Coordinates of C-alpha atoms in Angstrom, one line a residue:
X1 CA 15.8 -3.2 -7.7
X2 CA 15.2 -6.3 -9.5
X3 CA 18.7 -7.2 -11.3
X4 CA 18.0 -9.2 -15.1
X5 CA 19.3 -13.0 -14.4
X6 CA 18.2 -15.8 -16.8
X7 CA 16.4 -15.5 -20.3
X8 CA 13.7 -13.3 -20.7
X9 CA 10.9 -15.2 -22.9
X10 CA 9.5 -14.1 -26.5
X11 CA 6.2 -13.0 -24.5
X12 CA 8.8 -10.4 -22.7
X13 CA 10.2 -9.3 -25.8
X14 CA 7.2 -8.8 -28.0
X15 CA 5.9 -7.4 -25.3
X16 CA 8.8 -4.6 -24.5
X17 CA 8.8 -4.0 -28.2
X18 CA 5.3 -2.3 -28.5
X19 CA 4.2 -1.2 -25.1
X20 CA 1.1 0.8 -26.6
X21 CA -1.4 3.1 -24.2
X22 CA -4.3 0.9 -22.4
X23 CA -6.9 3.8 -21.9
X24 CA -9.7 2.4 -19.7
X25 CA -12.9 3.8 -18.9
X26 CA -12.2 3.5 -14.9
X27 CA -8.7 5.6 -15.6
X28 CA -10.5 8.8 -17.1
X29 CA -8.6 11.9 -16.4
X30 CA -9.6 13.2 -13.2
X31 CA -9.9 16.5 -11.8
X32 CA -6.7 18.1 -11.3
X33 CA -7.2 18.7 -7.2
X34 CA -7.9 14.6 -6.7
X35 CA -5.1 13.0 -6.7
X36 CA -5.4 9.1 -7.8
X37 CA -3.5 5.8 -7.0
X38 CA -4.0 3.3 -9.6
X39 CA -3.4 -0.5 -9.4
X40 CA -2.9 -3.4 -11.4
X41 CA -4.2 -6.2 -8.5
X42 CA -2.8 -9.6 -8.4
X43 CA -6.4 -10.8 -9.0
X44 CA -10.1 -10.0 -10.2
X45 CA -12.3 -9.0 -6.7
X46 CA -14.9 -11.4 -7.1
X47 CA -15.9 -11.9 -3.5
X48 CA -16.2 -9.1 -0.8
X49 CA -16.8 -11.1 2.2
X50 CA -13.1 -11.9 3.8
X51 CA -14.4 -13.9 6.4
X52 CA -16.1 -16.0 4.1
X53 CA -13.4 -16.5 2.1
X54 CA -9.5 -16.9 2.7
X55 CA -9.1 -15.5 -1.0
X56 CA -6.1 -13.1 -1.0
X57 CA -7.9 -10.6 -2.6
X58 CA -10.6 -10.5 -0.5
X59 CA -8.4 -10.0 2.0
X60 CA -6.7 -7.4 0.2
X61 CA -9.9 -5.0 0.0
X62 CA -11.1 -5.8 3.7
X63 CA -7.8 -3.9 4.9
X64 CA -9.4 -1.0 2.2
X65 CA -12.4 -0.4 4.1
X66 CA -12.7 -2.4 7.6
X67 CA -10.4 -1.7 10.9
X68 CA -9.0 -4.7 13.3
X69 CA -8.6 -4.5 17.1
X70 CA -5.3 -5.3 16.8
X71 CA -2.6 -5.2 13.8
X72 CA 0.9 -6.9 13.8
X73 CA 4.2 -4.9 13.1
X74 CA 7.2 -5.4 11.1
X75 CA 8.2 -7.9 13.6
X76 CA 5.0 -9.8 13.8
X77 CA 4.2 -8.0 17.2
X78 CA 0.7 -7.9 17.7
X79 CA 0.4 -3.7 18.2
X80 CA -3.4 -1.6 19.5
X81 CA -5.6 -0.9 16.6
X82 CA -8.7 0.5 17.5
X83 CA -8.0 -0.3 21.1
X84 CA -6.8 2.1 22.8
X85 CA -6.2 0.6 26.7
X86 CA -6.7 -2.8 27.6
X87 CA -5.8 -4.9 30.7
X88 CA -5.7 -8.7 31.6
X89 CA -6.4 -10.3 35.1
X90 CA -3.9 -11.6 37.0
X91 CA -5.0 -15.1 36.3
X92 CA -4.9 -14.3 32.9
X93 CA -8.6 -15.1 32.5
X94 CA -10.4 -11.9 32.1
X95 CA -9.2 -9.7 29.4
X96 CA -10.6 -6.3 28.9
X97 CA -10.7 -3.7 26.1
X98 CA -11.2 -0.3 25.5
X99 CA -11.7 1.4 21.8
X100 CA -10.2 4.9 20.8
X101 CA -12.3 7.5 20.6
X102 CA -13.2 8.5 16.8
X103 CA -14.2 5.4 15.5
X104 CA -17.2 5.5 13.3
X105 CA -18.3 3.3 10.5
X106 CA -18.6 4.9 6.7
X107 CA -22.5 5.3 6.9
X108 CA -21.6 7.6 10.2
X109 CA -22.8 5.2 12.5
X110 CA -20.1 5.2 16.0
X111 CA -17.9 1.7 16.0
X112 CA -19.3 -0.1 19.4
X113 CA -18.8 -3.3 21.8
X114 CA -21.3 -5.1 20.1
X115 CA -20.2 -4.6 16.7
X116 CA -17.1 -5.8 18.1
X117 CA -18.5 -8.6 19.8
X118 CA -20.6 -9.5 16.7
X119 CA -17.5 -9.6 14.4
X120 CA -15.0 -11.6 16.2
X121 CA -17.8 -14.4 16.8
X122 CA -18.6 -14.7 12.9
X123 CA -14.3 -14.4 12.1
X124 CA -14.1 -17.3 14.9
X125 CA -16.7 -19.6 13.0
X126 CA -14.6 -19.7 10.1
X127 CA -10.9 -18.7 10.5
X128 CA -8.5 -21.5 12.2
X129 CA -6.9 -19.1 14.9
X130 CA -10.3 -17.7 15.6
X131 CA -11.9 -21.5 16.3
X132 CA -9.2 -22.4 18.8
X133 CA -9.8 -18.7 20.9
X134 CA -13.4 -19.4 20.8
X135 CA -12.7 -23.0 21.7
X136 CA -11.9 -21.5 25.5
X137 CA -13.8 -18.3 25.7
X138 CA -16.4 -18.6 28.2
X139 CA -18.0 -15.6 27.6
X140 CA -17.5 -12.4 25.1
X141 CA -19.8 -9.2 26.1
X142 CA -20.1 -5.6 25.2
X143 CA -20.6 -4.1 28.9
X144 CA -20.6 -0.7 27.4
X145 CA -20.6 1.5 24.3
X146 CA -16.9 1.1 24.2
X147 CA -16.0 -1.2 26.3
X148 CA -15.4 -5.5 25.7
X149 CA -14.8 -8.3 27.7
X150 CA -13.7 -11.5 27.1
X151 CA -13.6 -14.2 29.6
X152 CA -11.2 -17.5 29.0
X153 CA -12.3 -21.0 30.4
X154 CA -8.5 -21.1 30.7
X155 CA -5.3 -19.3 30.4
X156 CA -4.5 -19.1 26.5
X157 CA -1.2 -17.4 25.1
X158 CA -2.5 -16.6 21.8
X159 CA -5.2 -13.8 22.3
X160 CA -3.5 -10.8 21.0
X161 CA -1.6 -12.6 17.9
X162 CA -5.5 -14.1 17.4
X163 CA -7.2 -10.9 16.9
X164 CA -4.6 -9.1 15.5
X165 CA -3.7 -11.8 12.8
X166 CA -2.7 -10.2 9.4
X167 CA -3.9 -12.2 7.1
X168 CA -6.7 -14.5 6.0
X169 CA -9.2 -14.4 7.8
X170 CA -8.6 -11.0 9.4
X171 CA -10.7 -10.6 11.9
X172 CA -11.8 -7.2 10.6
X173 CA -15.1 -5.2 12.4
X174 CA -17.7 -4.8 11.1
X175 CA -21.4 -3.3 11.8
X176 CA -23.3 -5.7 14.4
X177 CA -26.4 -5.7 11.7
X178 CA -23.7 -7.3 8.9
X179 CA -21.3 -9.0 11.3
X180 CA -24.4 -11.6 12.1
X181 CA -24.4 -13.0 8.9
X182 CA -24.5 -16.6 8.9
X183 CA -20.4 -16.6 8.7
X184 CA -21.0 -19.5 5.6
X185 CA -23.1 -17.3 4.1
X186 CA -21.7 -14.0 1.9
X187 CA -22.3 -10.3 3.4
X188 CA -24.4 -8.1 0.9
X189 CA -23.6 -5.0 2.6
X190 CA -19.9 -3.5 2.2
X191 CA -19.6 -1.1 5.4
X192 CA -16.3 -0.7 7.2
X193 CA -14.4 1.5 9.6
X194 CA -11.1 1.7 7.3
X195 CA -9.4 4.6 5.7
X196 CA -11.2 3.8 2.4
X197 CA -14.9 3.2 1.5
X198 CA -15.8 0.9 -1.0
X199 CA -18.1 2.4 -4.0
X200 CA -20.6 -0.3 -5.2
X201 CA -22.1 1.7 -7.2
X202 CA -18.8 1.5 -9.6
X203 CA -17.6 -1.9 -8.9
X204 CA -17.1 -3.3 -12.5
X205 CA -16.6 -7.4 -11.5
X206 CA -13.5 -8.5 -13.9
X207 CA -12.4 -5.0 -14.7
X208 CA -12.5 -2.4 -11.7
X209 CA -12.9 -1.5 -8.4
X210 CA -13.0 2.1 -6.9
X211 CA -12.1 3.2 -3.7
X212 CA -12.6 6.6 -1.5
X213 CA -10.5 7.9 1.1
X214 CA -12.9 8.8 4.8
X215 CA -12.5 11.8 5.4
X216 CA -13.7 10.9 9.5
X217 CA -11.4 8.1 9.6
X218 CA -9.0 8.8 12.7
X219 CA -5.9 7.3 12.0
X220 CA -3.2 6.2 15.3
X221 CA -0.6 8.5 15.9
X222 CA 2.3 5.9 15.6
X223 CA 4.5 5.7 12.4
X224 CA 3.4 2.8 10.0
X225 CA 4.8 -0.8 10.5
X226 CA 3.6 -3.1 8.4
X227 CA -0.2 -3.3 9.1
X228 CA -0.1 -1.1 12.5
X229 CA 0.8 2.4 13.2
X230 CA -1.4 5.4 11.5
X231 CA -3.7 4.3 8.4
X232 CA -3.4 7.5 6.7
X233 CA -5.1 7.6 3.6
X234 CA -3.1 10.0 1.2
X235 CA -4.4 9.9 -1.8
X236 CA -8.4 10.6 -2.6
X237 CA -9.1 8.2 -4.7
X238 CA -7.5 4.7 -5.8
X239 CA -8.2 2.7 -8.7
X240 CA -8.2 -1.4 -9.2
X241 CA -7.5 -2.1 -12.3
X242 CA -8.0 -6.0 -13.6
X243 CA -6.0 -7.4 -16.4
X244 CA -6.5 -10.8 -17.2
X245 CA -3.4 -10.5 -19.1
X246 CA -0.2 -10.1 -17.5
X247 CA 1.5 -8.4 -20.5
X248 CA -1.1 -6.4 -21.1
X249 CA -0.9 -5.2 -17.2
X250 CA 2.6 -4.5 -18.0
X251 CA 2.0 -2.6 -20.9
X252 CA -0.7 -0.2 -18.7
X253 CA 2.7 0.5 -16.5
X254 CA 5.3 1.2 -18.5
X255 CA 2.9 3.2 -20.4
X256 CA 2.2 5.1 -17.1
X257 CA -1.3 4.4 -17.2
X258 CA -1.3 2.9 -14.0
X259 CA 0.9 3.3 -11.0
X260 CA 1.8 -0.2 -9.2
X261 CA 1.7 -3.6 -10.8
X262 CA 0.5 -5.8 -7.2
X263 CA 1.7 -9.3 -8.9
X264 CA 4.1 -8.9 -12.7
X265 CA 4.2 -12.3 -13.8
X266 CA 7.6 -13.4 -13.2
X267 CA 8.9 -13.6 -16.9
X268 CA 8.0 -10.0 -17.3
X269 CA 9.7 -8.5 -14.5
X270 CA 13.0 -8.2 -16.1
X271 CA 11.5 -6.1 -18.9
X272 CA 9.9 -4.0 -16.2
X273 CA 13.2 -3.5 -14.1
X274 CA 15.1 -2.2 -17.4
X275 CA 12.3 1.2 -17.5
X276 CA 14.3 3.4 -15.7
X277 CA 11.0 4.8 -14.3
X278 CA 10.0 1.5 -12.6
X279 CA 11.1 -0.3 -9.7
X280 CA 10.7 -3.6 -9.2
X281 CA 11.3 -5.5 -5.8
X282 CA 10.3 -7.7 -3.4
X283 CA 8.4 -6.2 -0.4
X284 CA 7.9 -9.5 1.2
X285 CA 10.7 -11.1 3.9
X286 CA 9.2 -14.1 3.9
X287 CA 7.8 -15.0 0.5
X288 CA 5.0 -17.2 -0.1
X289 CA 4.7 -21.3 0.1
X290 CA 2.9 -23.1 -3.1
X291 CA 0.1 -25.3 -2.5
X292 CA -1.3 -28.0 -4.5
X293 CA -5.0 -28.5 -2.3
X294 CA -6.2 -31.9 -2.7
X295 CA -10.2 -32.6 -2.0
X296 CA -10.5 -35.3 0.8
X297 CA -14.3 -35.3 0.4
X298 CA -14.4 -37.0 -2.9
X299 CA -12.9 -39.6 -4.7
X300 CA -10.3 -40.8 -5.6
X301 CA -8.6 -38.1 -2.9
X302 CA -10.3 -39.7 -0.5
X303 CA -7.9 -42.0 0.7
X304 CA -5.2 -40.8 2.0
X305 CA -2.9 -43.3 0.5
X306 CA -4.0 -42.1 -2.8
X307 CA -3.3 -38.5 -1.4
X308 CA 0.5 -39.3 -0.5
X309 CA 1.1 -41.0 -3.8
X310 CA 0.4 -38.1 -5.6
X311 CA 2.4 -35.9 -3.4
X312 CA 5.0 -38.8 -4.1
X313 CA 5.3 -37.5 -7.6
X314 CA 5.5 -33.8 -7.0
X315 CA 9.2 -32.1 -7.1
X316 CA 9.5 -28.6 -6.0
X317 CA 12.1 -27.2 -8.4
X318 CA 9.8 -28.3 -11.3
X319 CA 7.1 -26.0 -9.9
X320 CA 9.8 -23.3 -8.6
X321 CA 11.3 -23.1 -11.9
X322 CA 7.8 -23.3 -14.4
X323 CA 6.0 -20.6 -12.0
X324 CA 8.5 -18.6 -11.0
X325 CA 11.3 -18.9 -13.2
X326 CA 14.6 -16.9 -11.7
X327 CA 16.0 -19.1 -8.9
X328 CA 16.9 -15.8 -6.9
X329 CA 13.0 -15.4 -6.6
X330 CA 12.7 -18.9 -5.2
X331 CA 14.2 -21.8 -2.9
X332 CA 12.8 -25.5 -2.2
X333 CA 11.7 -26.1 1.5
X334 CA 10.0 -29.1 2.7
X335 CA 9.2 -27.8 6.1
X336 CA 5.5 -26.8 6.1
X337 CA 6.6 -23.9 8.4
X338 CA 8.5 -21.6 6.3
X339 CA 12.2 -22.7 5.8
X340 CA 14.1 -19.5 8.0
X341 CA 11.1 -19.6 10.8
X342 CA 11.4 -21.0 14.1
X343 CA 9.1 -23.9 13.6
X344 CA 11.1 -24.6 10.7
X345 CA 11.6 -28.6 10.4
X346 CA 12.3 -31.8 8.6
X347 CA 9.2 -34.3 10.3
X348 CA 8.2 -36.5 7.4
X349 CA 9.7 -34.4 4.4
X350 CA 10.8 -37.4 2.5
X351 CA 7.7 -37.8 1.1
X352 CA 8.3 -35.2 -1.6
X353 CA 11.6 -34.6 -1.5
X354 CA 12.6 -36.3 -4.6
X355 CA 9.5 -36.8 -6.8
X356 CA 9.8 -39.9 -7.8
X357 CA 7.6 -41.0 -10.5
X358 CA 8.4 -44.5 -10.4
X359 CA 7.4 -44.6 -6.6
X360 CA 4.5 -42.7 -7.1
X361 CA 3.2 -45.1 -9.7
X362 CA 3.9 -48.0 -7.2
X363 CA 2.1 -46.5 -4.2
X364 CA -1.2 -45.7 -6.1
X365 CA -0.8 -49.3 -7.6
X366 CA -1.2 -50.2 -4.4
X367 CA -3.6 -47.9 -3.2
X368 CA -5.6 -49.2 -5.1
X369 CA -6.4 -46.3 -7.4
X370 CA -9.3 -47.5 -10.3
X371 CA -8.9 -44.4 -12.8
X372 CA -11.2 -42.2 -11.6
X373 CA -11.0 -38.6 -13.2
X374 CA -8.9 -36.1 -11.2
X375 CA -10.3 -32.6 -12.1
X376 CA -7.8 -29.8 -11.6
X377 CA -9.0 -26.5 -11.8
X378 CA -6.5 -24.2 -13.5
X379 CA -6.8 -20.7 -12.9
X380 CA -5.5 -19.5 -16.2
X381 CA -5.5 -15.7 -14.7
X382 CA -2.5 -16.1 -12.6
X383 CA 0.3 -17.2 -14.5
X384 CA 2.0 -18.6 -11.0
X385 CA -0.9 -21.0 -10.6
X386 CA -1.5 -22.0 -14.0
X387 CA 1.7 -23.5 -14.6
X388 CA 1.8 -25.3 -10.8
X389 CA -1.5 -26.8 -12.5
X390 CA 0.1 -27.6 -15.6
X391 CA 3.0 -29.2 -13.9
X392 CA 0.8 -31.0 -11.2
X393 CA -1.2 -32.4 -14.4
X394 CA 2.0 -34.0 -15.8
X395 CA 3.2 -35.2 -13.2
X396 CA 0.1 -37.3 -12.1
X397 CA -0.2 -38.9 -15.7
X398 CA 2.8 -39.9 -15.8
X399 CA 2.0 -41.8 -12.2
X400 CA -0.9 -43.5 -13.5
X401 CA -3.7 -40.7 -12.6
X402 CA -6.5 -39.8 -14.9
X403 CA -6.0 -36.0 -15.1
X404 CA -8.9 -33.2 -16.8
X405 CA -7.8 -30.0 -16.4
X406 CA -10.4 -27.2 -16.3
X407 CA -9.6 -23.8 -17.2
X408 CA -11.2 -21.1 -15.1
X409 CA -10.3 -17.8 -13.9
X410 CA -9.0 -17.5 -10.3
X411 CA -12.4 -15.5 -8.8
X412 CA -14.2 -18.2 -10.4
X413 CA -12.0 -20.9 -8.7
X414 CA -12.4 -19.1 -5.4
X415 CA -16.2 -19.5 -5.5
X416 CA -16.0 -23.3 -6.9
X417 CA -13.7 -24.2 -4.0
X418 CA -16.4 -24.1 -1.5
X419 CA -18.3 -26.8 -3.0
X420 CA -18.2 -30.2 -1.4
X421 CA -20.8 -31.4 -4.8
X422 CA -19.9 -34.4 -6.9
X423 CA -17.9 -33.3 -9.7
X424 CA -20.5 -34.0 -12.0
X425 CA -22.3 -31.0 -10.1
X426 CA -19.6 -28.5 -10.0
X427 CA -17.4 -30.0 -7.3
X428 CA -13.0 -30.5 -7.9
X429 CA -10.5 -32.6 -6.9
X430 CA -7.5 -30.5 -6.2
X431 CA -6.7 -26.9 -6.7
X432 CA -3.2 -25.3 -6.6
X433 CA -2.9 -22.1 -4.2
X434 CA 0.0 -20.5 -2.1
X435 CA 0.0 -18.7 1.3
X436 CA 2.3 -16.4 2.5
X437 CA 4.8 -17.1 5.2
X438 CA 3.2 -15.0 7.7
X439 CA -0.5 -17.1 7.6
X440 CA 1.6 -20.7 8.0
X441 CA 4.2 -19.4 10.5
X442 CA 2.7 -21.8 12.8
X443 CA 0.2 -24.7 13.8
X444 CA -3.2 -22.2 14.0
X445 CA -2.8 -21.6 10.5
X446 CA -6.7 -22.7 9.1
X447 CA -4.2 -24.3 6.1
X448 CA -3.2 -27.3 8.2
X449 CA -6.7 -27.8 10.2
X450 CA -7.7 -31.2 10.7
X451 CA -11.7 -30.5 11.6
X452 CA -13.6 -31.3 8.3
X453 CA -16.8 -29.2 9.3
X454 CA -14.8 -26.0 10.2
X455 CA -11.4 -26.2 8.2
X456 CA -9.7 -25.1 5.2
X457 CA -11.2 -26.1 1.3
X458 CA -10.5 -29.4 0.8
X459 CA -11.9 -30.6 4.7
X460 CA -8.9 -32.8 6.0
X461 CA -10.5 -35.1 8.8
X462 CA -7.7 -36.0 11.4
X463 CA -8.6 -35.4 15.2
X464 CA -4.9 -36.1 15.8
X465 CA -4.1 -33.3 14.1
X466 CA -6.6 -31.1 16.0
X467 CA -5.5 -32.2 18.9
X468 CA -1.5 -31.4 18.4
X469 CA -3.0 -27.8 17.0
X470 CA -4.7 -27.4 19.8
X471 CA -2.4 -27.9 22.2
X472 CA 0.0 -25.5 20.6
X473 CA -1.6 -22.5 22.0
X474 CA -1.1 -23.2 25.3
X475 CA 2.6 -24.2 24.8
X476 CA 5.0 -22.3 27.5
X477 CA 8.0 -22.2 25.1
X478 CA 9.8 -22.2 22.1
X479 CA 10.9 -25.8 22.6
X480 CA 7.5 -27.1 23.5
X481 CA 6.2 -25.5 20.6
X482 CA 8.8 -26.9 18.1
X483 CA 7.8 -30.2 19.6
X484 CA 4.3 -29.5 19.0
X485 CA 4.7 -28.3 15.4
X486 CA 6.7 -31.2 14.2
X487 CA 4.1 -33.5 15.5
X488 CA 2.0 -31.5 13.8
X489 CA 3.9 -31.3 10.5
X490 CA 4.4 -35.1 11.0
X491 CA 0.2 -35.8 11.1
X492 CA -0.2 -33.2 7.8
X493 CA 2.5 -35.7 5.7
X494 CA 1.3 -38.5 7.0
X495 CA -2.9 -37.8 5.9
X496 CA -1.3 -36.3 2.6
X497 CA -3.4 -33.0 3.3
X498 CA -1.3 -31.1 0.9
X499 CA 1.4 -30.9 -1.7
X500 CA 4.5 -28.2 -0.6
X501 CA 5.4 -26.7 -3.9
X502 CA 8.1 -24.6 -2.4
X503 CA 8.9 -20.9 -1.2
X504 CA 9.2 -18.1 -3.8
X505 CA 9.2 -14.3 -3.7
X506 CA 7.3 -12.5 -5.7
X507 CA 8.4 -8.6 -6.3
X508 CA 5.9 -6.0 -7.1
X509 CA 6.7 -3.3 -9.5
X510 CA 5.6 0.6 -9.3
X511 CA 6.6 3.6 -11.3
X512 CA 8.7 5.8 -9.7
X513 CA 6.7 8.6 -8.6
X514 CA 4.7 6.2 -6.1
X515 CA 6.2 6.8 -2.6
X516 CA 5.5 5.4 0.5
X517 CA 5.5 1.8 0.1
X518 CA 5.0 -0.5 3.0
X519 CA 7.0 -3.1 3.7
X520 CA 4.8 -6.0 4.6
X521 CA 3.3 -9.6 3.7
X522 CA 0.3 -8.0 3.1
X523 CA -0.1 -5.0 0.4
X524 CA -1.8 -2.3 1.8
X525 CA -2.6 1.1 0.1
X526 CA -2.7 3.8 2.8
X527 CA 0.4 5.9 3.5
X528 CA 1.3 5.5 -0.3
X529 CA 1.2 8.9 -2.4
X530 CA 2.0 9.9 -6.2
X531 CA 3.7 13.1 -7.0

């Protein structure tokens, strides 16, 4: 349970004072026999393609309706999926896998090889994990109905953890006819394999989003960990529920008009932890890492000196303690691995560690920076991110930068992102994010890629980089591969490819007749019930 440490704001306490009933049209009494999980999401689904986007929400509803291969339990163990056997030759070349029997897509269509195939070659064009397995596979075929093989140019160590990543991109199957999308290109067709199917037809962009359970989905026998064991689907129905306003979510909660709360902003929580019918906790071990995403295409981010001297100016307990707020919810870490991880380290920290203003004004004096605009989108819909933006804005004027924020919502920011245009023409300049601690664990991350034409938003360009990333997957040991990261974290400080805001948790809060909560990095919906 959330304890009550620090001030709680005037926001929290007008709010508290008239929690009123939020009826929405999408939460209309339902027949008594259907039971109904409804959720307050940490963002608006804007964009239902999670391979083309690394959008958490996106993300989020592709473990709704699509299935993976492979899925990693509570201790990051890569666990069968919709495998069911698989074997690997002995010079670890040819690997060879089997699916379960019952899988079939939502239109009833049965899951196959070559949907399989299909899917894992569109994830591999865009996610990082997924370029550096198809960077040595020689050859991936369906040789039967159910059957795949996947042939390495050379031994690789990462082939399980690659296709059973959980998070962005997940390399989620889907049907061969969708799955050959151009992968830069969105999907128009929503049709998954997952405990869950999608309804278009009531998809309400900025306000709802309604899912089914399928009733042919087969779940594993194994109990639930994390994003393996048994999907099972225990509820009929469940409900998205969009509030661009965080008190107003709130309000929907303690009200009981909506069961979880995905995301409370963090000033609120200690309102929501004093409802006796509402817990409040963190269900993630290893919290998430702030981002502030600089552009490298355009100017004046261009130059990578110009890139460090803004990261010069950023310090982390300014972000920590305007986004989050409660220090028990957050800590500083200048390790681009999380701090408390293996690959944890100090390679070229010293960069941010103190913000400096002073320095920073120095170093983009002598950059050479000439005042051109630095455009900052602000996604004003997530309070964590729009006060890293309003703290990122400060400290750059105060450096010497020309600073325009733009106000946005985060969907809208999601699809902006993607543009490499002028900024006259719709393009940015930087753009404040976090991932969690499970998707930069390590160097394969598509965060700290280093190929312009296939990486992250924001298209660092440092073959170096690639090169140290790429030879962490064939590492032999945990000491090779802390010698590998921290060259890695070293080439990331030294191109300035990102600010490191610091690590937070971020609790979720659900009344109390929601059971079966999964603890995970991820939120997912199935095994969860309301009584």
């Amino acid at each position: 349970m959330f304890s009550q440490v620090g001030k709680i704001t005037r926001r929290a306490l007008l709010a508290a004072g008239f929690a009123m009933p939020l009826v929405a049209t999408a939460m209309a009494t339902t027949a008594s026999a259907e039971s109904v999980l409804r959720v307050v999401p940490h963002a608006d689904l804007k964009n239902l393609d999670p391979i083309w986007t690394t959008a958490y929400i996106s993300r989020n509803h592709g473990y709704m309706i699509y299935d993976t291969l492979f899925a990693m339990d509570e201790n990051f163990t890569p666990q069968p999926q919709m495998v069911d056997t698989w074997s690997t030759s002995e010079d670890g070349l040819v690997w060879t896998f089997v699916l379960r029997d019952g899988l079939k897509f939502h239109d009833g269509a049965p899951v196959t090889g070559e949907d399989v195939v299909a899917s894992l070659k569109r994830w591999g064009a865009r996610d990082g994990m997924g370029q550096q397995l198809f960077g040595v596979i020689e050859s991936l075929e369906a040789t039967d109905a159910k059957t795949v093989v996947m042939t390495l140019q050379k031994p690789y160590g990462l082939v399980l953890e690659s296709i059973g990543k959980i998070s962005s991109n997940v390399p989620f199957i889907m049907p061969k006819r969708i799955a050959e999308t151009d992968p830069f290109e969105q999907i128009t067709e929503y049709i998954g394999s997952g405990p869950f199917v999608f309804q278009a037809d009531q998809w309400v962009p900025g306000s709802t989003v309604v899912y089914t359970k399928f009733e042919d989905y087969v779940p594993r026998s194994e109990p639930v960990s994390a994003a393996a064991g048994g999907k099972v689907a225990k509820v009929d129905k469940v409900i998205w529920q969009y509030f661009p306003d965080a008190t107003t979510a709130m309000n929907a909660l303690m009200a009981g008009e909506v069961d979880f709360y995905e995301s409370p902003a963090p000033d609120l929580a200690p309102i929501l932890s004093s409802n006796p019918d509402i817990t409040v906790e963190v269900n993630d071990p290893l919290g998430s890492i702030g981002f502030a995403r600089f552009n490298h295409v355009l100017p004046p981010f261009d130059n990578a000196d110009i890139r460090r001297a803004a990261i010069m100016a950023m310090k982390q307990e300014d972000y920590l303690a305007a986004g989050i707020g409660d220090p028990q919810f957050w800590k500083t870490c200048y390790s681009v691995f999380p701090c408390g991880t293996p690959l944890q380290n100090d390679v070229g920290s010293d960069l941010m560690a103190t913000g400096d203003a002073e320095a920073a004004k120095a170093a983009l004096q002598a950059a050479g920076y000439d005042g051109t605009p630095v455009v900052i989108m602000q996604p004003t819909d997530i309070a964590v991110l729009s006060a890293f933006s309003l703290v990122t804005a400060e400290k750059l004027r105060d450096a010497g930068f020309n600073v325009k924020l733009e106000a946005m919502d985060w969907s809208t920011l999601t699809s902006r992102r993607a543009l490499r245009d002028p900024v006259g023409e719709g393009g940015w300049n930087m753009f404040h994010t976090w991932w969690i601690g499970a998707d930069v664990i390590d160097p394969m991350a598509i965060a700290f890629s280093g190929n312009p034409d296939k990486g992250w938003f924001g298209w660092a360009n440092d073959p170096a980089l690639e090169e140290a990333r790429a030879a962490f997957a064939t590492a032999s040991s945990l000491e090779e591969k802390k010698t590998i990261a921290a060259k890695v974290q070293e080439r990331l400080w030294a191109i300035g490819a990102s600010g490191q805001l610091g690590q937070f948790f971020t609790p979720v809060a659900y009344r109390n007749n929601v059971k079966g909560l999964i603890k995970s990095p991820v939120q997912f919906f199935w095994n969860m019930s309301v009584e």
